[in-house]
Coordinates of C-alpha atoms in Angstrom, one line a residue:
X8 CA 37.6 167.0 75.8
X9 CA 41.2 167.1 77.0
X10 CA 42.2 169.7 79.3
X11 CA 45.8 170.9 79.5
X12 CA 47.5 172.2 82.5
X13 CA 47.3 175.9 81.3
X14 CA 43.6 175.8 80.1
X15 CA 41.6 178.2 82.2
X16 CA 38.9 175.8 82.4
X17 CA 41.1 174.0 84.9
X18 CA 41.5 177.0 87.1
X19 CA 39.9 176.7 90.5
X20 CA 37.0 179.4 90.7
X21 CA 38.2 182.4 92.9
X22 CA 35.1 183.3 94.4
X23 CA 34.8 180.0 96.0
X24 CA 36.3 180.1 99.5
X25 CA 37.6 176.8 101.2
X26 CA 35.4 175.6 104.1
X27 CA 38.4 174.0 105.8
X28 CA 42.1 174.7 105.8
X29 CA 44.5 172.9 103.6
X30 CA 46.3 171.2 106.6
X31 CA 43.1 170.0 107.9
X32 CA 41.7 168.6 105.1
X33 CA 45.3 166.9 104.2
X34 CA 45.3 165.3 107.4
X35 CA 41.9 164.0 107.1
X36 CA 42.7 162.3 103.7
X37 CA 45.9 160.8 105.0
X38 CA 43.6 158.6 107.2
X39 CA 42.2 157.1 104.0
X40 CA 44.0 154.1 102.5
X41 CA 44.4 154.5 98.4
X42 CA 45.7 152.0 96.1
X43 CA 49.4 152.5 94.8
X44 CA 49.6 152.4 91.1
X45 CA 51.9 153.3 88.4
X46 CA 50.4 155.1 85.3
X47 CA 52.4 155.1 82.0
X48 CA 52.1 156.5 78.5
X49 CA 54.0 157.8 75.6
X50 CA 54.4 161.6 75.3
X51 CA 53.9 163.4 71.9
X52 CA 57.7 162.9 71.1
X53 CA 57.5 159.1 71.7
X54 CA 59.5 159.1 75.1
X55 CA 58.1 156.9 77.8
X56 CA 56.2 158.7 80.7
X57 CA 55.3 157.1 84.2
X58 CA 54.3 158.2 87.5
X59 CA 53.1 157.0 90.7
X60 CA 49.3 157.6 91.3
X61 CA 47.1 156.8 94.1
X62 CA 43.9 158.9 93.1
X63 CA 42.3 156.2 90.9
X64 CA 38.9 154.3 91.2
X65 CA 36.2 152.4 89.2
X66 CA 33.3 154.6 87.7
X67 CA 31.4 152.3 85.4
X68 CA 30.8 148.6 84.5
X69 CA 28.9 149.5 81.2
X70 CA 31.2 150.7 79.6
X71 CA 34.1 149.8 81.8
X72 CA 35.6 153.0 82.9
X73 CA 37.8 154.5 85.7
X74 CA 39.0 157.6 86.7
X75 CA 42.6 159.1 87.6
X76 CA 43.2 162.6 89.3
X77 CA 46.4 164.2 88.3
X78 CA 47.9 167.6 89.8
X79 CA 48.1 170.3 87.2
X80 CA 51.5 171.1 88.5
X81 CA 52.8 167.5 87.9
X82 CA 55.5 167.4 85.0
X83 CA 53.7 164.8 83.3
X84 CA 50.2 166.1 83.3
X85 CA 50.1 167.2 80.0
X86 CA 51.7 164.2 78.3
X87 CA 49.1 161.9 80.3
X88 CA 45.9 163.9 79.2
X89 CA 47.1 164.1 75.8
X90 CA 48.0 160.4 75.3
X91 CA 46.0 158.1 73.0
X92 CA 46.5 155.2 75.7
X93 CA 47.3 154.7 79.2
X94 CA 48.3 151.7 81.2
X95 CA 47.6 151.6 85.0
X96 CA 49.8 149.1 86.9
X97 CA 48.3 148.0 90.0
X98 CA 51.1 147.4 92.6
X99 CA 51.5 144.6 95.0
X100 CA 53.2 144.4 98.5
X101 CA 56.8 144.0 97.8
X102 CA 56.6 146.6 95.0
X103 CA 56.8 149.8 96.9
X104 CA 60.2 150.5 95.4
X105 CA 58.4 150.7 92.1
X106 CA 56.1 153.6 93.6
X107 CA 59.1 155.3 95.0
X108 CA 61.0 155.2 91.8
X109 CA 58.0 156.6 89.6
X110 CA 57.7 159.4 92.2
X111 CA 61.4 160.4 92.2
X112 CA 63.8 162.3 89.8
X113 CA 65.4 159.5 88.2
X114 CA 65.5 157.5 84.9
X115 CA 62.3 155.8 85.9
X116 CA 62.2 153.0 83.3
X117 CA 65.9 152.2 83.3
X118 CA 66.6 148.4 83.9
X119 CA 63.0 147.5 84.0
X120 CA 61.3 145.0 81.6
X121 CA 58.9 147.2 79.5
X122 CA 56.6 145.8 76.8
X123 CA 56.3 148.6 74.0
X124 CA 52.4 148.5 73.3
X125 CA 50.3 151.3 72.7
X126 CA 51.4 152.3 76.1
X127 CA 54.6 151.2 77.9
X128 CA 53.9 147.9 80.1
X129 CA 55.8 147.0 83.1
X130 CA 55.9 143.2 82.8
X131 CA 56.9 142.7 86.4
X132 CA 53.7 144.1 87.4
X133 CA 51.0 141.2 87.1
X134 CA 47.8 143.5 87.1
X135 CA 47.8 145.9 84.3
X136 CA 44.7 147.9 83.0
X137 CA 44.8 149.7 79.8
X138 CA 42.6 152.5 78.7
X139 CA 41.7 155.2 76.3
X140 CA 41.4 158.7 77.6
X141 CA 37.5 159.5 77.7
X142 CA 37.3 162.9 78.7
X143 CA 38.8 165.3 81.4
X144 CA 37.0 167.5 84.0
X145 CA 38.1 170.4 86.1
X146 CA 39.0 169.2 89.6
X147 CA 40.2 172.3 91.3
X148 CA 44.2 172.2 91.3
X149 CA 43.8 168.7 89.7
X150 CA 42.3 167.2 86.4
X151 CA 40.0 164.4 86.6
X152 CA 40.7 162.0 83.8
X153 CA 38.3 159.5 82.5
X154 CA 39.5 156.4 80.9
X155 CA 37.8 153.8 79.0
X156 CA 39.1 150.3 79.7
X157 CA 40.0 148.4 76.7
X158 CA 42.3 145.6 78.1
X159 CA 43.1 144.1 81.5
X160 CA 46.1 141.7 82.0
X161 CA 46.3 140.1 85.3
X162 CA 46.6 136.8 87.4
X163 CA 43.9 134.9 89.0
X164 CA 40.8 137.1 89.6
X165 CA 41.4 137.4 93.5
X166 CA 45.1 137.9 93.0
X167 CA 47.3 141.1 92.3
X168 CA 47.1 144.5 94.0
X169 CA 47.0 145.0 97.7
X170 CA 49.7 147.8 98.0
X171 CA 48.1 151.1 99.4
X172 CA 49.3 154.5 100.6
X173 CA 48.1 155.1 104.0
X174 CA 49.2 157.6 106.8
X175 CA 51.9 158.9 104.4
X176 CA 53.5 155.3 103.9
X177 CA 53.2 152.3 101.9
X178 CA 51.0 149.6 103.5
X179 CA 49.7 146.0 102.8
X180 CA 46.2 145.1 102.7
X181 CA 44.2 141.9 102.4
X182 CA 40.5 141.1 102.5
X183 CA 38.7 140.4 105.7
X184 CA 36.8 137.3 105.9
X185 CA 33.2 138.0 105.3
X186 CA 30.5 136.7 107.9
X187 CA 28.6 135.6 104.7
X188 CA 30.3 135.3 101.2
X189 CA 27.1 136.4 99.5
X190 CA 27.1 139.6 101.9
X191 CA 30.7 140.2 100.9
X192 CA 30.2 140.1 97.1
X193 CA 27.1 142.3 97.3
X194 CA 29.2 144.8 99.3
X195 CA 31.9 144.8 96.6
X196 CA 29.4 145.0 94.1
X197 CA 27.9 148.1 95.2
X198 CA 31.1 150.1 95.7
X199 CA 31.4 153.0 93.3
X200 CA 33.8 155.9 92.9
X201 CA 36.3 156.9 95.5
X202 CA 38.5 160.0 96.4
X203 CA 42.1 160.1 96.2
X204 CA 45.2 161.9 94.9
X205 CA 48.2 161.3 92.8
X206 CA 51.6 160.8 94.3
X207 CA 52.9 164.2 93.0
X208 CA 54.0 166.4 95.8
X209 CA 57.1 165.5 97.8
X210 CA 59.4 163.3 96.0
X211 CA 60.3 165.3 92.7
X212 CA 56.7 165.1 91.2
X213 CA 56.1 163.7 94.5
X214 CA 52.9 163.2 97.0
X215 CA 49.6 165.0 96.4
X216 CA 48.4 167.6 98.5
X217 CA 46.0 165.7 100.2
X218 CA 48.1 162.5 100.8

């Protein structure tokens, strides 16, 4: 099921009063580091669409699935939820300019090396995850888009990624050395879904309300 921006099913229920203020919630979520990624697709008219997203997490291993949260006010919202395939680019430290570019009112693909597959692929980003939309859910002022992973392009399994959005700025992360390697791997296997928000509310389509 695909939910579009003007679909009444995506409208937050008016009788549910917020339990905390928006500013309080936004400040709390700013303490949470979230991955910086670029999501790309083709619009129905064939043009390339891309936006910076930090509300992304894994959902399932069998089948492999992830989710992305998109603001319903985002100009790319309808193109993304209606796309046949999406490509999620996981950015690395040093690629914060790409995150800024895809959250700004510029020609986002100009001068970039793009592979024209089922979705545009930025070949300068080493870790790329392609998925097919597998449903959409109401997420208040966001749409929660599920994606079934169909292909992963990336370097060594322990390389790539590591650029996050934290305290309203780009930051670098690196793994802590676990006390016991087995404990570290079991902890990683136990992690499921996470909470985040797309960069959509400050730089053109910009930072999300809770970023």
